[in-house]
Amino acid sequence: MRRTASPLSLVLLGLGAFLLVLAPLLAWYVEPRAKRTPVDIDTITVFKGKGSYFDTDKIKTVHNKNLTITRQVRGDVKDSTKEHAVWDVVTSVDPDKSLPAADPHDSLQFTQERWVTDRETNRPVHCCGEKPYFEGEAYLKFPFDVEKRSYVWWDNTLGATVPLTFRGTKKIQGYEGYRFTAKVKPAKTGTRLVPGRLVGQPKRSNVLAEEWYANHGVELVADKTTGRIIYAAVGPRKTLRAPGSDKDATVLLDSERIAFTTKTQKTQVGLADDDSSRLKLVGTTLPVGAGALGAVLAAAGAVLVVRGRRSNSGADGSGGPGSAAEPDGPNSDTSPTALQPTTM
């Protein structure tokens, strides 16, 4: 029976073709779908620095004190969907005397948020009990594949967006990310009923004072691939002013810089490196490797198929009508008894 190709050549050819199809599938289909904001997140980030705050026990602003910002982000897996990520965020600001806080509400400042975003674009989605209503491109993270451009960042204390300017790259714990900075000019954010003496009006028992907020400087360093923030520093300033005044009367909170602790930096870098490596594996390493190996295997299989056909063609005899007789063949001039074994 004539065989046109060996099993090995067909296996190599088939496997090569499979890998050549798999390579673009990983790069163009699997990897983009792997870039989705996780919904099962549960992380705590800690900022530390020095500053001033209003001590309610002393009824005055105290200065040069340790301040700690603690933020816990927990994904709501039940309410999240394939398209939307729902994260619950609790943030507290504490001086040393309220740490560790038995109840977050005992903190100097305490906020609860519900952050809902599109898992692919990181854009806000206004549903699912979102609180507060927010806008922008970046807040707790940046979009995937961070670009070298300005981004719109949501400042929850301000209750509005702030432009972040790209400032090049910066290494955090040896890991390089994109650096962005911003400043927030003083802005009125609300009102609060306080004793008149806190805003320079001691003859009035209560005054509906204005709350003002500014930020000395925001610095964020984001992982280029995942958009995870690996370093953050803020400089919040919150004050009280008398109605209609343009001067701060009482400082509620003021710090030139409160930044990620070393432990938080290392944790964030580790998470970013792990996630980026997995995306790179699916999006670059595996497709390139599969494509290269597939090409080699397909070429090897094709060569073996061609060689097998040539070998089989030679074994069957290439002589047609009128072709030259082999010297020792049955039609040669040698003795008819000198038969070759292949004719038996």
Coordinates of C-alpha atoms in Angstrom, one line a residue:
M1 CA 0.0 0.0 0.0
R2 CA 1.3 3.4 -0.9
R3 CA 1.8 5.9 2.0
T4 CA 2.0 9.6 1.3
A5 CA 2.9 10.8 4.7
S6 CA 4.1 9.4 8.1
P7 CA 2.0 9.8 11.2
L8 CA 4.8 11.9 12.8
S9 CA 4.7 14.4 9.9
L10 CA 0.9 14.8 10.2
V11 CA 1.1 15.2 13.9
L12 CA 3.7 17.9 13.6
L13 CA 1.8 19.7 10.9
G14 CA -1.4 19.6 12.8
L15 CA 0.1 20.8 16.0
G16 CA 1.9 23.6 14.2
A17 CA -1.3 24.7 12.6
F18 CA -3.1 24.7 16.0
L19 CA -0.4 26.8 17.6
L20 CA -0.4 29.3 14.7
V21 CA -4.2 29.7 15.2
L22 CA -3.9 29.8 19.0
A23 CA -1.3 32.6 19.0
P24 CA -3.5 35.4 17.6
L25 CA -6.4 34.1 19.5
L26 CA -4.6 34.6 22.8
A27 CA -3.4 38.1 21.8
W28 CA -6.6 39.4 20.2
Y29 CA -9.3 37.6 22.0
V30 CA -8.2 36.2 25.4
E31 CA -5.9 38.9 26.6
P32 CA -8.3 41.8 26.0
R33 CA -11.0 39.9 28.0
A34 CA -8.5 39.3 30.8
K35 CA -8.2 43.1 31.2
R36 CA -11.2 43.5 33.5
T37 CA -11.4 45.3 36.9
P38 CA -11.5 42.5 39.5
V39 CA -14.7 42.2 41.6
D40 CA -13.3 40.0 44.4
I41 CA -10.9 42.7 45.7
D42 CA -10.3 43.2 49.4
T43 CA -7.3 45.5 50.1
I44 CA -6.2 48.0 52.7
T45 CA -3.9 51.0 51.9
V46 CA -2.4 53.2 54.6
F47 CA -1.1 56.7 54.3
K48 CA 1.0 58.4 57.0
G49 CA 2.4 61.9 57.5
K50 CA 2.4 64.9 59.9
G51 CA 0.1 67.8 60.0
S52 CA -2.5 69.8 62.0
Y53 CA -6.0 68.9 63.0
F54 CA -8.8 70.4 65.2
D55 CA -8.8 68.6 68.5
T56 CA -12.4 68.5 69.8
D57 CA -11.2 67.8 73.3
K58 CA -9.0 70.9 73.5
I59 CA -11.3 72.9 71.2
K60 CA -8.4 74.1 69.2
T61 CA -6.1 73.2 66.3
V62 CA -3.0 71.3 67.3
H63 CA 0.0 71.1 65.1
N64 CA 2.8 68.8 64.0
K65 CA 0.9 65.6 64.9
N66 CA 1.0 62.2 63.3
L67 CA -1.9 61.6 60.9
T68 CA -2.9 58.3 59.4
I69 CA -5.3 57.7 56.5
T70 CA -6.7 54.2 56.2
R71 CA -8.7 53.0 53.2
Q72 CA -10.3 49.6 52.8
V73 CA -11.6 48.6 49.4
R74 CA -13.9 45.6 49.2
G75 CA -15.5 44.3 46.1
D76 CA -19.2 43.4 46.2
V77 CA -19.2 40.2 44.2
K78 CA -22.9 39.7 44.5
D79 CA -23.8 43.0 43.0
S80 CA -21.0 43.1 40.4
T81 CA -21.6 41.8 36.8
K82 CA -19.6 40.9 33.8
E83 CA -19.7 44.5 32.8
H84 CA -19.7 46.4 36.1
A85 CA -17.4 46.3 39.2
V86 CA -19.0 47.4 42.5
W87 CA -16.5 48.4 45.2
D88 CA -17.4 49.5 48.7
V89 CA -14.8 52.0 50.1
V90 CA -14.3 53.0 53.7
T91 CA -11.8 55.8 54.5
S92 CA -10.8 57.2 57.9
V93 CA -8.4 59.9 59.0
D94 CA -6.9 59.5 62.5
P95 CA -4.4 61.1 64.8
D96 CA -2.5 58.7 67.1
K97 CA -5.0 59.0 69.9
S98 CA -7.8 57.4 67.9
L99 CA -5.7 54.5 66.6
P100 CA -6.5 51.7 66.5
A101 CA -10.1 52.8 66.1
A102 CA -12.6 50.5 67.6
D103 CA -15.2 52.1 65.4
P104 CA -14.4 54.1 62.3
H105 CA -17.0 56.7 63.2
D106 CA -14.7 57.7 66.1
S107 CA -12.1 58.8 63.6
L108 CA -11.2 62.4 62.9
Q109 CA -12.8 62.0 59.5
F110 CA -14.8 59.1 58.2
T111 CA -16.4 58.4 54.8
Q112 CA -18.2 55.6 53.1
E113 CA -18.4 55.3 49.3
R114 CA -19.8 52.9 46.8
W115 CA -17.8 53.0 43.6
V116 CA -19.3 51.4 40.4
T117 CA -17.3 51.3 37.2
D118 CA -17.2 49.8 33.8
R119 CA -14.8 46.8 34.2
E120 CA -13.2 47.4 30.8
T121 CA -12.8 51.2 30.6
N122 CA -12.8 52.2 34.3
R123 CA -15.4 54.8 33.5
P124 CA -18.1 55.4 36.3
V125 CA -21.4 53.7 36.0
H126 CA -24.2 55.4 37.7
C127 CA -26.2 52.5 39.1
C128 CA -26.2 49.9 41.9
G129 CA -26.4 52.3 44.8
E130 CA -23.4 54.4 43.7
K131 CA -22.4 56.9 46.4
P132 CA -21.4 59.6 45.8
Y133 CA -22.1 60.5 42.2
F134 CA -18.7 60.8 40.6
E135 CA -17.0 61.3 37.2
G136 CA -13.6 61.1 35.7
E137 CA -11.2 58.5 34.4
A138 CA -9.2 57.7 37.5
Y139 CA -9.9 57.4 41.2
L140 CA -9.0 54.2 43.0
K141 CA -7.2 53.0 39.9
F142 CA -6.4 54.1 36.4
P143 CA -7.7 52.4 33.2
F144 CA -5.7 49.5 31.8
D145 CA -2.7 50.3 29.6
V146 CA -2.0 53.7 31.1
E147 CA -1.0 56.4 28.6
K148 CA 1.5 59.2 28.7
R149 CA -1.1 61.9 28.9
S150 CA -3.2 63.9 31.3
Y151 CA -6.1 62.1 33.1
V152 CA -9.2 63.4 34.8
W153 CA -9.1 62.3 38.5
W154 CA -12.0 62.4 40.9
D155 CA -11.4 64.2 44.2
N156 CA -14.1 63.0 46.6
T157 CA -13.5 65.7 49.2
L158 CA -13.8 68.4 46.5
G159 CA -16.7 66.6 45.0
A160 CA -15.4 67.3 41.5
T161 CA -12.8 66.2 39.0
V162 CA -9.2 67.5 38.9
P163 CA -6.8 67.3 35.9
L164 CA -3.8 65.0 36.5
T165 CA -0.6 65.9 34.6
F166 CA 1.8 63.2 33.3
R167 CA 5.2 63.7 34.9
G168 CA 7.2 60.9 33.4
T169 CA 8.2 57.7 35.2
K170 CA 9.1 56.9 38.8
K171 CA 10.3 53.8 40.5
I172 CA 8.5 52.6 43.6
Q173 CA 10.3 49.8 45.5
G174 CA 12.3 49.2 42.3
Y175 CA 9.2 48.9 40.2
E176 CA 8.6 51.5 37.5
G177 CA 5.3 53.3 37.0
Y178 CA 3.8 56.4 35.4
R179 CA 3.8 59.5 37.6
F180 CA 1.0 62.0 37.7
T181 CA 0.5 65.2 39.8
A182 CA -2.1 67.8 40.5
K183 CA -3.0 70.6 42.9
V184 CA -6.4 71.7 44.1
K185 CA -7.1 75.4 44.7
P186 CA -9.2 76.4 47.6
A187 CA -12.9 75.8 47.0
K188 CA -16.1 75.9 49.1
T189 CA -17.4 72.4 49.7
G190 CA -20.3 72.9 52.1
T191 CA -21.5 74.5 55.3
R192 CA -21.4 73.6 58.9
L193 CA -23.1 75.0 62.0
V194 CA -20.4 75.8 64.5
P195 CA -19.9 78.1 67.6
G196 CA -19.3 81.7 66.4
R197 CA -15.9 82.0 68.1
L198 CA -14.5 79.3 65.7
V199 CA -14.9 81.7 62.8
G200 CA -14.0 85.0 64.5
Q201 CA -17.5 85.9 65.7
P202 CA -17.5 85.2 69.5
K203 CA -20.7 87.2 70.1
R204 CA -22.7 84.8 68.1
S205 CA -23.6 81.4 69.7
N206 CA -23.8 79.6 66.3
V207 CA -22.8 80.4 62.8
L208 CA -23.4 78.6 59.6
A209 CA -19.8 78.5 58.6
E210 CA -18.4 77.7 55.2
E211 CA -16.2 74.6 54.7
W212 CA -13.3 75.1 52.4
Y213 CA -11.0 72.5 50.9
A214 CA -7.6 72.6 49.0
N215 CA -4.8 70.2 48.3
H216 CA -1.2 71.2 48.5
G217 CA -0.3 68.4 46.0
V218 CA -1.5 65.1 44.7
E219 CA 1.0 62.6 43.4
L220 CA 0.0 59.2 42.0
V221 CA 2.2 56.5 40.4
A222 CA 0.3 53.9 38.4
D223 CA 1.3 50.6 37.0
K224 CA 1.5 51.0 33.2
T225 CA -0.4 47.8 32.4
T226 CA -3.1 47.4 35.1
G227 CA -3.6 51.0 36.2
R228 CA -3.2 49.9 39.8
I229 CA -1.9 52.8 42.0
I230 CA 1.4 51.7 43.5
Y231 CA 2.1 55.0 45.2
A232 CA -0.1 57.9 46.4
A233 CA 0.6 61.1 48.3
V234 CA -1.9 63.9 49.1
G235 CA -1.8 67.2 50.9
P236 CA -5.3 67.9 52.2
R237 CA -6.3 71.2 53.8
K238 CA -9.8 71.7 55.3
T239 CA -10.8 74.9 57.0
L240 CA -13.7 76.9 58.3
R241 CA -14.5 80.5 57.2
A242 CA -17.1 83.0 58.3
P243 CA -20.0 83.4 55.8
G244 CA -18.7 85.4 52.9
S245 CA -15.2 85.7 54.2
D246 CA -12.1 85.0 52.0
K247 CA -9.9 84.1 55.0
D248 CA -9.5 80.8 56.9
A249 CA -10.7 81.1 60.5
T250 CA -10.1 77.6 61.8
V251 CA -8.0 74.7 60.4
L252 CA -9.8 71.4 60.6
L253 CA -7.1 69.4 58.9
D254 CA -3.9 70.4 57.2
S255 CA -0.9 68.3 56.0
E256 CA 1.7 69.1 53.4
R257 CA 2.1 65.4 52.5
I258 CA 0.5 62.2 53.6
A259 CA 1.8 59.2 51.6
F260 CA 1.6 55.4 51.3
T261 CA 3.6 53.6 53.9
T262 CA 6.5 51.4 52.8
K263 CA 4.4 48.3 53.6
T264 CA 1.6 49.6 51.5
Q265 CA 4.0 50.4 48.6
K266 CA 5.4 46.9 48.7
T267 CA 2.0 45.3 48.8
Q268 CA 0.7 47.4 45.9
V269 CA 3.8 46.8 43.8
G270 CA 3.6 43.0 44.4
L271 CA 0.0 43.0 43.3
A272 CA 0.7 45.1 40.2
D273 CA 3.7 43.0 39.2
D274 CA 1.7 39.8 39.6
D275 CA -1.2 41.0 37.6
S276 CA 1.0 42.6 34.9
S277 CA 3.0 39.4 34.5
R278 CA -0.1 37.3 34.0
L279 CA -1.4 39.8 31.4
K280 CA 2.0 39.8 29.7
L281 CA 2.0 36.0 29.7
V282 CA -1.4 35.8 28.0
G283 CA -0.9 38.8 25.7
T284 CA 2.7 38.6 24.6
T285 CA 4.8 35.7 25.9
L286 CA 2.4 32.9 25.0
P287 CA 1.3 34.3 21.6
V288 CA 4.9 34.9 20.5
G289 CA 6.0 31.5 21.8
A290 CA 3.0 29.7 20.4
G291 CA 3.5 31.4 17.0
A292 CA 7.2 30.7 16.8
L293 CA 6.8 27.1 17.9
G294 CA 3.8 26.6 15.6
A295 CA 5.8 27.9 12.6
V296 CA 8.7 25.5 13.4
L297 CA 6.5 22.5 13.9
A298 CA 4.4 23.3 10.8
A299 CA 7.6 23.7 8.7
A300 CA 9.1 20.4 10.1
G301 CA 5.8 18.6 9.4
A302 CA 5.7 19.9 5.8
V303 CA 9.3 18.9 5.2
L304 CA 8.6 15.4 6.4
V305 CA 5.5 15.1 4.3
V306 CA 7.4 16.2 1.1
R307 CA 10.3 13.8 1.9
G308 CA 7.8 11.0 2.6
R309 CA 6.1 11.5 -0.8
R310 CA 9.5 11.5 -2.6
S311 CA 10.6 8.4 -0.9
N312 CA 7.4 6.5 -1.6
S313 CA 7.6 7.7 -5.2
G314 CA 11.1 6.3 -5.6
A315 CA 10.1 3.0 -4.0
D316 CA 7.1 2.5 -6.4
G317 CA 9.3 3.0 -9.5
S318 CA 9.3 6.1 -11.6
G319 CA 9.5 4.3 -15.0
G320 CA 6.7 4.8 -17.5
P321 CA 6.3 3.6 -21.0
G322 CA 9.6 4.1 -22.9
S323 CA 11.6 4.8 -19.8
A324 CA 15.1 3.5 -19.6
A325 CA 15.6 0.0 -18.1
E326 CA 17.6 -0.5 -14.9
P327 CA 20.9 -2.2 -15.6
D328 CA 19.9 -5.1 -13.4
G329 CA 16.1 -5.0 -14.0
P330 CA 14.0 -7.7 -15.6
N331 CA 14.3 -6.0 -19.0
S332 CA 18.1 -5.7 -19.0
D333 CA 20.5 -7.6 -21.1
T334 CA 21.7 -9.6 -18.1
S335 CA 20.7 -13.2 -17.5
P336 CA 17.0 -13.7 -16.7
T337 CA 18.0 -15.7 -13.6
A338 CA 19.7 -12.7 -12.1
L339 CA 16.5 -11.4 -10.6
Q340 CA 16.4 -8.7 -7.9
P341 CA 14.8 -9.5 -4.6
T342 CA 12.2 -6.7 -5.2
T343 CA 10.6 -8.6 -8.0
M344 CA 9.9 -11.7 -5.9

